Amino acid sequence: ETGVTQTPRHLVMGMTNKKSLKCEQHLGHNAMYWYKQSAKKPLELMFVYNFKEQTENNSVPSRFSPECPNSSHLFLHLHTLQPEDSALYLCASRPTAGGPFNEQFFGPGTRLTVL
Amino acid sequence: QKEVEQDPGPLSVPEGAIVSLNCTYSNSAFQYFMWYRQYSRKGPELLMYTYSSGNKEDGRFTAQVDKSSKYISLFIRDSQPSDSATYLCAMSDNAGNNRKLIWGLGTSLAVNP
């Protein structure tokens, strides 16, 4: 596997379910991100991790719970979601060394539908 | 007022046309300006980035930044059907290590053979 991978690619869940999204990066990066992409809205930054430490929580509801056990893996635990949480959830990673500009590399996303 | 404005389109052009995509912004602290391309069922990928003002060219693609007008553009010459995608502009200031990007809505482009 190369780049940034995300599983599952598609997920349908009821409002009372608990599920988790997984992201893995094979690029040796130290920063990882969760974004939400909804129709007719710009990409919304949710969480940022640097060297496994959460450095940004963009006022995300507590029904979304991130976990970063190491610099290569990032999870988003979901529980009691609402239909308006249906969206494409994108994971990204970025190197933290090497210069003032560091590109973010995105995974293909998980398409989440909440019924 | 949104920090970054981008017309979502859709934009439909014939193959070979010159395409112009644009974003405006309100925050004068932005220093890094990026264009990402997103194909259907894929994540965004960086196409080009520019630091501060000026032009940057890469093959058929040219990125322009006019900080005095708070306006950025992406030009695609000799457009191809493979250029059909959503183009997102993104910007950031020069502060911190998070490189928190502020995104436009994205413009959907279809290049018809």
Coordinates of N, CA and C in Angstrom, one line a residue:
Chain A
E1 N 0.8 -1.2 0.0 CA 0.0 0.0 0.0 C 0.9 1.2 0.0
T2 N 0.5 2.2 -0.8 CA 1.2 3.5 -0.8 C 0.3 4.6 -0.5
G3 N 0.9 5.8 -0.1 CA 0.1 7.0 0.1 C -0.8 6.9 1.4
V4 N -2.0 7.4 1.3 CA -2.9 7.4 2.4 C -4.1 6.5 2.1
T5 N -4.4 5.6 2.9 CA -5.5 4.7 2.7 C -6.5 4.9 3.8
Q6 N -7.8 4.7 3.4 CA -8.9 4.8 4.3 C -9.8 3.6 4.2
T7 N -10.3 3.2 5.3 CA -11.3 2.1 5.3 C -12.4 2.4 6.4
P8 N -13.6 2.0 6.1 CA -14.1 1.5 4.8 C -14.3 2.6 3.8
R9 N -14.5 2.3 2.6 CA -14.7 3.4 1.6 C -16.2 3.9 1.7
H10 N -17.1 3.0 2.1 CA -18.5 3.4 2.2 C -19.0 2.8 3.5
L11 N -19.9 3.6 4.2 CA -20.4 3.1 5.5 C -21.8 3.7 5.6
V12 N -22.8 2.8 5.9 CA -24.1 3.2 6.2 C -24.4 2.8 7.6
M13 N -24.9 3.7 8.4 CA -25.1 3.4 9.8 C -26.4 4.1 10.3
G14 N -27.0 3.5 11.3 CA -28.1 4.1 12.0 C -27.7 5.0 13.0
M15 N -28.6 5.8 13.5 CA -28.2 6.9 14.5 C -27.8 6.3 15.8
T16 N -28.1 5.1 16.1 CA -27.8 4.5 17.4 C -26.5 3.6 17.3
N17 N -26.0 3.4 16.1 CA -24.8 2.6 15.9 C -23.5 3.2 16.4
K18 N -22.5 2.4 16.6 CA -21.1 2.9 16.9 C -20.3 2.3 15.8
K19 N -19.5 3.1 15.1 CA -18.6 2.6 14.1 C -17.3 3.4 14.2
S20 N -16.3 2.9 13.4 CA -15.0 3.6 13.4 C -14.5 3.7 12.0
L21 N -13.9 4.9 11.6 CA -13.2 5.0 10.4 C -11.7 4.9 10.6
K22 N -11.0 4.3 9.7 CA -9.6 4.1 9.9 C -8.8 4.8 8.7
C23 N -7.7 5.4 9.1 CA -6.8 6.0 8.1 C -5.4 5.5 8.4
E24 N -4.7 5.2 7.4 CA -3.3 4.8 7.5 C -2.4 5.5 6.4
Q25 N -1.3 6.1 6.9 CA -0.4 6.7 5.9 C 0.9 6.0 5.9
H26 N 1.4 5.8 4.6 CA 2.6 5.1 4.4 C 3.7 6.0 3.9
L27 N 3.7 7.3 4.3 CA 4.5 8.3 3.8 C 5.6 8.8 4.8
G28 N 5.5 8.3 6.0 CA 6.4 8.8 7.1 C 6.2 10.1 7.6
H29 N 4.9 10.6 7.4 CA 4.6 12.0 7.9 C 4.3 12.0 9.4
N30 N 4.3 13.1 10.0 CA 4.0 13.3 11.4 C 2.8 14.0 11.8
A31 N 2.1 14.6 10.8 CA 0.9 15.3 11.0 C -0.3 14.6 10.3
M32 N -1.4 14.5 10.9 CA -2.5 13.8 10.3 C -3.8 14.6 10.6
Y33 N -4.7 14.6 9.7 CA -5.9 15.5 9.7 C -7.2 14.6 9.4
W34 N -8.3 15.0 10.0 CA -9.6 14.6 9.6 C -10.3 15.8 9.1
Y35 N -11.0 15.7 7.9 CA -11.8 16.7 7.2 C -13.2 16.1 7.0
K36 N -14.2 17.0 6.9 CA -15.5 16.6 6.5 C -15.8 17.4 5.2
Q37 N -16.3 16.6 4.2 CA -16.6 17.3 2.9 C -18.1 17.0 2.6
S38 N -18.9 18.1 2.6 CA -20.3 18.0 2.4 C -20.6 18.8 1.1
A39 N -21.7 18.4 0.5 CA -22.1 19.1 -0.7 C -22.4 20.6 -0.4
K40 N -22.0 21.5 -1.3 CA -22.2 22.9 -1.2 C -21.6 23.6 0.0
K41 N -20.6 22.9 0.5 CA -19.8 23.5 1.6 C -18.3 23.3 1.4
P42 N -17.5 24.2 1.8 CA -16.0 24.0 1.7 C -15.6 22.9 2.6
L43 N -14.4 22.3 2.4 CA -13.8 21.3 3.3 C -13.8 21.9 4.7
E44 N -14.2 21.1 5.6 CA -14.2 21.5 7.0 C -13.2 20.7 7.8
L45 N -12.2 21.5 8.4 CA -11.2 20.8 9.2 C -11.9 20.4 10.5
M46 N -11.6 19.1 10.9 CA -12.2 18.6 12.1 C -11.1 18.5 13.2
F47 N -10.1 17.7 12.9 CA -9.0 17.5 13.9 C -7.7 17.5 13.3
V48 N -6.7 17.9 14.1 CA -5.3 17.8 13.6 C -4.4 17.1 14.7
Y49 N -3.6 16.2 14.3 CA -2.6 15.6 15.2 C -1.2 15.8 14.7
N50 N -0.4 16.2 15.6 CA 1.1 16.3 15.3 C 1.8 15.4 16.3
F51 N 2.6 14.5 15.7 CA 3.4 13.6 16.5 C 2.5 12.9 17.6
K52 N 1.3 12.5 17.2 CA 0.3 11.7 17.9 C -0.5 12.6 18.9
E53 N -0.1 13.9 19.0 CA -0.8 14.7 20.0 C -1.9 15.6 19.2
Q54 N -3.1 15.7 19.8 CA -4.1 16.5 19.1 C -3.7 17.9 19.3
T55 N -3.6 18.7 18.2 CA -3.3 20.1 18.3 C -4.4 21.0 17.8
E56 N -5.5 20.4 17.3 CA -6.6 21.2 16.8 C -7.9 20.4 16.9
N57 N -8.9 21.0 17.5 CA -10.2 20.4 17.5 C -11.1 21.6 17.1
N58 N -11.7 21.5 15.9 CA -12.4 22.6 15.3 C -13.8 22.7 15.8
S59 N -14.0 22.6 17.1 CA -15.4 22.7 17.7 C -16.3 21.6 17.1
V60 N -15.7 20.4 17.1 CA -16.4 19.2 16.6 C -17.3 18.6 17.7
P61 N -18.5 18.2 17.4 CA -19.4 17.6 18.4 C -18.7 16.4 19.0
S62 N -19.1 16.1 20.2 CA -18.4 15.0 20.9 C -18.8 13.6 20.4
R63 N -19.8 13.5 19.5 CA -20.2 12.2 18.9 C -19.1 11.8 17.9
F64 N -18.2 12.7 17.6 CA -17.0 12.3 16.8 C -15.8 12.3 17.8
S65 N -15.1 11.1 17.9 CA -14.0 11.0 18.8 C -12.8 10.5 18.0
P66 N -11.8 11.3 17.9 CA -10.6 10.8 17.2 C -9.6 10.1 18.1
E67 N -8.8 9.3 17.4 CA -7.7 8.5 18.2 C -6.5 8.4 17.2
C68 N -5.4 8.7 17.8 CA -4.1 8.6 17.0 C -3.1 7.8 17.8
P69 N -3.1 6.5 17.6 CA -2.2 5.7 18.4 C -0.7 5.8 18.1
N70 N -0.4 6.2 16.8 CA 0.9 6.4 16.3 C 0.9 7.3 15.1
S71 N 2.0 7.7 14.6 CA 2.0 8.7 13.6 C 1.5 8.2 12.2
S72 N 1.3 6.9 12.1 CA 0.9 6.3 10.9 C -0.6 6.0 10.8
H73 N -1.3 6.0 12.0 CA -2.7 5.6 12.0 C -3.5 6.7 12.7
L74 N -4.7 6.8 12.2 CA -5.7 7.8 12.7 C -7.1 7.1 12.6
F75 N -7.8 7.3 13.7 CA -9.2 6.7 13.7 C -10.2 7.8 14.0
L76 N -11.4 7.6 13.5 CA -12.5 8.5 13.9 C -13.6 7.6 14.4
H77 N -13.9 7.6 15.7 CA -14.9 6.8 16.3 C -16.2 7.6 16.3
L78 N -17.3 6.9 15.8 CA -18.6 7.6 15.6 C -19.6 6.9 16.5
H79 N -20.4 7.8 17.1 CA -21.5 7.2 17.9 C -22.7 8.2 18.0
T80 N -23.9 7.7 17.9 CA -25.1 8.5 18.0 C -25.1 9.7 17.0
L81 N -24.7 9.3 15.7 CA -24.7 10.4 14.7 C -26.0 10.8 14.3
Q82 N -26.1 12.0 13.6 CA -27.3 12.5 13.1 C -27.3 12.5 11.5
P83 N -28.4 12.5 10.9 CA -28.4 12.4 9.4 C -27.6 13.5 8.8
E84 N -27.5 14.7 9.4 CA -26.7 15.8 8.8 C -25.2 15.5 8.9
D85 N -24.8 14.4 9.6 CA -23.4 14.0 9.6 C -23.0 13.2 8.4
S86 N -24.0 12.9 7.5 CA -23.7 12.2 6.3 C -22.8 13.1 5.4
A87 N -21.7 12.5 5.0 CA -20.7 13.3 4.2 C -19.6 12.4 3.8
L88 N -18.6 13.0 3.1 CA -17.4 12.3 2.8 C -16.3 12.7 3.8
Y89 N -15.8 11.7 4.5 CA -14.8 12.0 5.5 C -13.4 11.7 5.0
L90 N -12.6 12.7 4.9 CA -11.3 12.6 4.3 C -10.2 12.7 5.4
C91 N -9.2 11.9 5.2 CA -8.0 11.9 6.1 C -6.9 12.4 5.2
A92 N -6.0 13.2 5.9 CA -4.8 13.7 5.2 C -3.6 13.6 6.1
S93 N -2.4 13.6 5.5 CA -1.2 13.6 6.2 C -0.2 14.7 5.6
R94 N 0.7 15.1 6.4 CA 1.6 16.1 6.0 C 3.0 15.9 6.7
P95 N 4.1 16.1 6.0 CA 5.4 16.1 6.8 C 5.5 17.4 7.6
T96 N 6.2 17.3 8.7 CA 6.3 18.5 9.5 C 7.7 19.1 9.4
A97 N 8.6 18.5 8.6 CA 9.9 19.1 8.5 C 10.2 19.3 7.0
G98 N 11.2 20.2 6.7 CA 11.6 20.3 5.3 C 11.3 21.6 4.7
G99 N 10.7 22.6 5.4 CA 10.5 23.9 4.7 C 9.2 24.5 5.2
P100 N 8.9 25.7 4.7 CA 7.7 26.4 5.2 C 6.4 25.9 4.6
F101 N 6.5 25.3 3.4 CA 5.3 24.8 2.8 C 5.4 23.3 2.8
N102 N 4.4 22.6 3.3 CA 4.3 21.2 3.3 C 3.0 20.8 2.8
E103 N 3.0 20.0 1.7 CA 1.7 19.6 1.0 C 1.0 18.6 1.9
Q104 N -0.3 18.7 1.9 CA -1.2 17.7 2.5 C -1.6 16.7 1.5
F105 N -1.4 15.4 1.9 CA -1.7 14.3 1.0 C -3.0 13.6 1.5
F106 N -4.0 13.5 0.7 CA -5.3 13.0 1.1 C -5.5 11.6 0.7
G107 N -6.3 10.9 1.5 CA -6.8 9.6 1.2 C -8.1 9.7 0.3
P108 N -8.6 8.6 -0.1 CA -9.8 8.6 -1.0 C -11.1 9.0 -0.3
G109 N -11.1 8.9 1.1 CA -12.3 9.3 1.8 C -13.2 8.1 2.1
T110 N -14.0 8.2 3.1 CA -15.1 7.3 3.5 C -16.4 8.0 3.3
R111 N -17.2 7.5 2.4 CA -18.6 8.0 2.2 C -19.5 7.5 3.3
L112 N -19.9 8.4 4.2 CA -20.8 8.0 5.3 C -22.2 8.4 5.1
T113 N -23.1 7.5 5.3 CA -24.5 7.8 5.2 C -25.2 7.4 6.6
V114 N -25.8 8.4 7.2 CA -26.5 8.1 8.5 C -28.0 8.1 8.3
L115 N -28.6 7.0 8.6 CA -30.0 6.9 8.4 C -30.8 7.2 9.6
Chain B
Q1 N -19.4 37.5 5.4 CA -18.6 37.2 4.2 C -17.7 36.0 4.4
K2 N -17.7 35.1 3.5 CA -16.8 33.9 3.6 C -15.4 34.4 3.4
E3 N -14.5 33.7 4.1 CA -13.0 34.0 3.9 C -12.6 33.8 2.5
V4 N -13.1 32.7 1.9 CA -12.7 32.4 0.5 C -14.0 32.1 -0.3
E5 N -14.0 32.8 -1.4 CA -15.2 32.7 -2.3 C -14.8 32.0 -3.6
Q6 N -15.5 31.0 -4.0 CA -15.2 30.3 -5.3 C -16.5 29.9 -5.9
D7 N -16.7 30.2 -7.2 CA -17.9 29.8 -7.9 C -17.9 28.3 -8.1
P8 N -19.0 27.6 -7.6 CA -19.0 26.1 -7.8 C -19.3 25.6 -9.2
G9 N -19.7 26.5 -10.1 CA -20.0 26.1 -11.4 C -21.4 25.4 -11.4
P10 N -21.5 24.3 -12.3 CA -20.5 23.6 -13.0 C -20.1 24.4 -14.3
L11 N -18.8 24.2 -14.7 CA -18.3 24.8 -15.9 C -18.1 23.7 -16.9
S12 N -18.6 23.9 -18.1 CA -18.5 22.9 -19.2 C -17.8 23.6 -20.4
V13 N -16.7 23.0 -20.9 CA -16.0 23.6 -22.0 C -15.7 22.5 -23.0
P14 N -15.4 22.8 -24.3 CA -15.0 21.8 -25.3 C -13.5 21.6 -25.1
E15 N -13.1 20.4 -25.6 CA -11.7 20.0 -25.5 C -10.9 21.1 -26.3
G16 N -9.7 21.4 -25.7 CA -8.9 22.4 -26.4 C -9.1 23.8 -25.9
A17 N -10.1 24.1 -25.1 CA -10.4 25.4 -24.7 C -9.5 25.8 -23.6
I18 N -9.3 27.1 -23.4 CA -8.6 27.7 -22.2 C -9.6 27.9 -21.1
V19 N -9.3 27.3 -19.9 CA -10.2 27.4 -18.8 C -9.6 28.4 -17.8
S20 N -10.4 29.2 -17.2 CA -10.0 30.1 -16.1 C -10.8 29.8 -14.9
L21 N -10.2 29.5 -13.8 CA -10.8 29.2 -12.5 C -10.3 30.3 -11.5
N22 N -11.2 30.8 -10.7 CA -10.8 31.9 -9.8 C -11.3 31.7 -8.4
C23 N -10.6 32.4 -7.5 CA -11.1 32.5 -6.1 C -10.8 33.9 -5.6
T24 N -11.6 34.4 -4.7 CA -11.3 35.7 -4.1 C -11.2 35.4 -2.6
Y25 N -10.5 36.3 -1.9 CA -10.4 36.0 -0.4 C -10.4 37.4 0.3
S26 N -10.6 37.3 1.6 CA -10.7 38.5 2.4 C -9.6 38.7 3.4
N27 N -8.9 37.7 3.7 CA -7.8 37.8 4.7 C -6.5 38.1 4.1
S28 N -6.0 39.3 4.4 CA -4.8 39.8 3.8 C -3.5 39.1 4.4
A29 N -3.7 38.3 5.4 CA -2.6 37.5 6.0 C -2.3 36.3 5.2
F30 N -3.1 35.9 4.3 CA -2.8 34.7 3.5 C -1.6 34.9 2.7
Q31 N -0.7 33.9 2.8 CA 0.6 33.9 2.0 C 0.8 32.8 1.1
Y32 N 0.2 31.6 1.4 CA 0.3 30.4 0.5 C -1.0 30.2 -0.1
F33 N -1.0 30.0 -1.4 CA -2.2 29.8 -2.3 C -2.0 28.5 -3.1
M34 N -3.0 27.7 -2.9 CA -2.9 26.3 -3.5 C -4.1 26.0 -4.4
W35 N -3.9 25.2 -5.4 CA -4.9 24.6 -6.2 C -4.9 23.1 -6.0
Y36 N -6.0 22.5 -5.6 CA -6.1 21.1 -5.5 C -7.1 20.6 -6.6
R37 N -6.8 19.4 -7.1 CA -7.8 18.8 -8.1 C -8.3 17.6 -7.4
Q38 N -9.6 17.4 -7.5 CA -10.3 16.2 -7.0 C -11.1 15.5 -8.0
Y39 N -10.7 14.3 -8.4 CA -11.5 13.5 -9.3 C -12.6 12.8 -8.5
S40 N -13.6 12.4 -9.2 CA -14.7 11.7 -8.6 C -14.3 10.5 -7.8
R41 N -14.8 10.3 -6.6 CA -14.4 9.2 -5.7 C -13.0 9.1 -5.3
K42 N -12.3 10.3 -5.4 CA -10.9 10.4 -4.9 C -10.8 11.5 -3.9
G43 N -9.7 11.6 -3.2 CA -9.4 12.7 -2.4 C -8.7 13.8 -3.2
P44 N -8.7 15.0 -2.7 CA -8.0 16.1 -3.4 C -6.5 15.8 -3.5
E45 N -5.9 16.3 -4.6 CA -4.4 16.2 -4.8 C -3.9 17.6 -5.2
L46 N -2.7 17.9 -4.6 CA -2.2 19.2 -4.9 C -1.8 19.3 -6.4
L47 N -2.2 20.4 -7.0 CA -1.9 20.6 -8.4 C -0.7 21.6 -8.5
M48 N -0.9 22.8 -7.8 CA 0.1 23.8 -7.8 C 0.0 24.6 -6.5
Y49 N 1.1 25.2 -6.1 CA 1.0 26.2 -5.0 C 1.9 27.4 -5.3
T50 N 1.5 28.6 -4.8 CA 2.3 29.8 -5.0 C 2.4 30.5 -3.6
Y51 N 3.6 31.0 -3.4 CA 3.9 31.8 -2.2 C 3.8 33.3 -2.6
S52 N 3.0 34.0 -1.9 CA 2.8 35.4 -2.1 C 2.3 35.7 -3.5
S53 N 2.7 36.8 -4.1 CA 2.2 37.2 -5.4 C 3.0 36.6 -6.5
G54 N 2.4 36.7 -7.7 CA 3.1 36.3 -8.9 C 2.5 35.2 -9.6
N55 N 3.2 34.7 -10.6 CA 2.7 33.6 -11.5 C 3.6 32.4 -11.3
K56 N 3.0 31.3 -11.6 CA 3.8 30.0 -11.6 C 3.2 29.1 -12.7
E57 N 4.1 28.6 -13.5 CA 3.6 27.8 -14.7 C 4.1 26.3 -14.5
D58 N 3.3 25.4 -14.9 CA 3.6 24.0 -14.9 C 2.9 23.3 -16.0
G59 N 3.6 23.1 -17.1 CA 3.0 22.5 -18.3 C 1.8 23.3 -18.8
R60 N 0.6 22.7 -18.8 CA -0.6 23.5 -19.3 C -1.2 24.3 -18.3
F61 N -0.7 24.3 -17.1 CA -1.3 25.0 -15.9 C -0.5 26.2 -15.5
T62 N -1.2 27.3 -15.3 CA -0.6 28.5 -14.8 C -1.4 29.0 -13.6
A63 N -0.8 29.3 -12.5 CA -1.4 29.8 -11.3 C -1.0 31.3 -11.1
Q64 N -1.9 32.2 -10.9 CA -1.6 33.6 -10.7 C -2.2 34.0 -9.3
V65 N -1.5 34.9 -8.7 CA -1.9 35.5 -7.4 C -1.8 37.0 -7.5
D66 N -2.9 37.7 -7.2 CA -2.8 39.2 -7.2 C -3.3 39.6 -5.7
K67 N -2.3 39.8 -4.9 CA -2.6 40.1 -3.5 C -3.2 41.4 -3.3
S68 N -3.0 42.3 -4.2 CA -3.6 43.7 -4.1 C -5.1 43.6 -4.3
S69 N -5.5 42.7 -5.1 CA -6.9 42.5 -5.4 C -7.5 41.3 -4.6
K70 N -6.7 40.6 -3.9 CA -7.1 39.4 -3.1 C -7.8 38.4 -4.1
Y71 N -7.1 38.1 -5.2 CA -7.7 37.3 -6.2 C -6.7 36.3 -6.7
I72 N -7.1 35.1 -6.9 CA -6.2 34.1 -7.4 C -6.8 33.4 -8.6
S73 N -6.0 32.9 -9.6 CA -6.6 32.2 -10.7 C -5.8 31.0 -11.1
L74 N -6.4 30.1 -11.7 CA -5.8 28.9 -12.3 C -6.2 28.9 -13.8
F75 N -5.2 28.9 -14.7 CA -5.5 28.8 -16.1 C -5.1 27.4 -16.6
I76 N -6.0 26.8 -17.4 CA -5.6 25.5 -18.0 C -5.7 25.7 -19.5
R77 N -4.5 25.5 -20.2 CA -4.5 25.6 -21.6 C -4.7 24.3 -22.3
D78 N -5.3 24.3 -23.5 CA -5.5 23.1 -24.3 C -6.1 22.0 -23.4
S79 N -7.3 22.4 -22.8 CA -7.9 21.5 -21.8 C -8.2 20.1 -22.5
Q80 N -8.1 19.1 -21.6 CA -8.4 17.7 -22.1 C -9.5 17.1 -21.2
P81 N -10.2 16.1 -21.8 CA -11.2 15.4 -21.0 C -10.7 14.9 -19.7
S82 N -9.4 14.6 -19.6 CA -8.8 14.1 -18.3 C -8.7 15.2 -17.3
D83 N -8.9 16.4 -17.7 CA -8.9 17.6 -16.8 C -10.3 17.7 -16.0
S84 N -11.3 16.9 -16.5 CA -12.6 17.0 -15.8 C -12.5 16.5 -14.4
A85 N -12.8 17.4 -13.5 CA -12.6 17.2 -12.1 C -13.2 18.4 -11.3
T86 N -13.1 18.4 -10.0 CA -13.4 19.6 -9.2 C -12.1 20.2 -8.8
Y87 N -12.0 21.5 -9.0 CA -10.8 22.2 -8.6 C -11.1 23.1 -7.4
L88 N -10.3 22.9 -6.3 CA -10.5 23.6 -5.1 C -9.3 24.5 -4.8
C89 N -9.6 25.7 -4.5 CA -8.5 26.6 -4.1 C -8.4 26.5 -2.5
A90 N -7.2 26.7 -2.0 CA -7.0 26.7 -0.6 C -5.9 27.7 -0.2
M91 N -6.0 28.2 1.0 CA -5.0 29.3 1.3 C -4.6 29.1 2.8
S92 N -3.4 29.6 3.1 CA -3.1 29.7 4.5 C -2.2 30.9 4.8
D93 N -2.1 31.2 6.1 CA -1.1 32.3 6.5 C 0.2 31.6 6.8
N94 N 1.1 32.3 7.3 CA 2.4 31.8 7.5 C 2.7 31.4 8.9
A95 N 1.6 31.2 9.7 CA 1.8 31.0 11.1 C 1.6 29.6 11.5
G96 N 2.5 29.1 12.4 CA 2.3 27.8 13.0 C 2.7 26.6 12.1
N97 N 2.6 25.5 12.7 CA 3.0 24.2 12.0 C 1.8 23.5 11.5
N98 N 0.6 23.9 11.9 CA -0.6 23.1 11.4 C -0.9 23.4 10.0
R99 N -0.5 24.5 9.4 CA -0.8 24.8 8.1 C -2.3 24.6 7.9
K100 N -3.1 25.3 8.7 CA -4.5 25.2 8.6 C -5.0 25.9 7.3
L101 N -5.6 25.1 6.5 CA -6.0 25.6 5.2 C -7.4 26.1 5.2
I102 N -7.6 27.2 4.5 CA -9.0 27.7 4.3 C -9.4 27.4 2.9
W103 N -10.5 26.7 2.7 CA -10.8 26.2 1.4 C -12.0 26.9 0.7
G104 N -11.9 27.0 -0.6 CA -13.1 27.4 -1.4 C -14.0 26.2 -1.6
L105 N -15.2 26.5 -2.2 CA -16.2 25.5 -2.4 C -15.8 24.4 -3.4
G106 N -14.9 24.8 -4.3 CA -14.5 24.0 -5.4 C -15.4 24.3 -6.7
T107 N -14.8 24.3 -7.8 CA -15.5 24.5 -9.1 C -15.4 23.2 -9.9
S108 N -16.6 22.7 -10.3 CA -16.7 21.5 -11.0 C -16.5 21.8 -12.5
L109 N -15.5 21.1 -13.1 CA -15.2 21.3 -14.5 C -15.4 20.1 -15.4
A110 N -16.1 20.2 -16.5 CA -16.3 19.1 -17.4 C -15.7 19.6 -18.8
V111 N -14.7 18.8 -19.3 CA -14.1 19.1 -20.6 C -14.7 18.0 -21.6
N112 N -15.4 18.5 -22.5 CA -16.1 17.6 -23.4 C -15.3 17.3 -24.7
P113 N -15.2 16.0 -25.1 CA -14.4 15.7 -26.3 C -15.1 16.1 -27.5

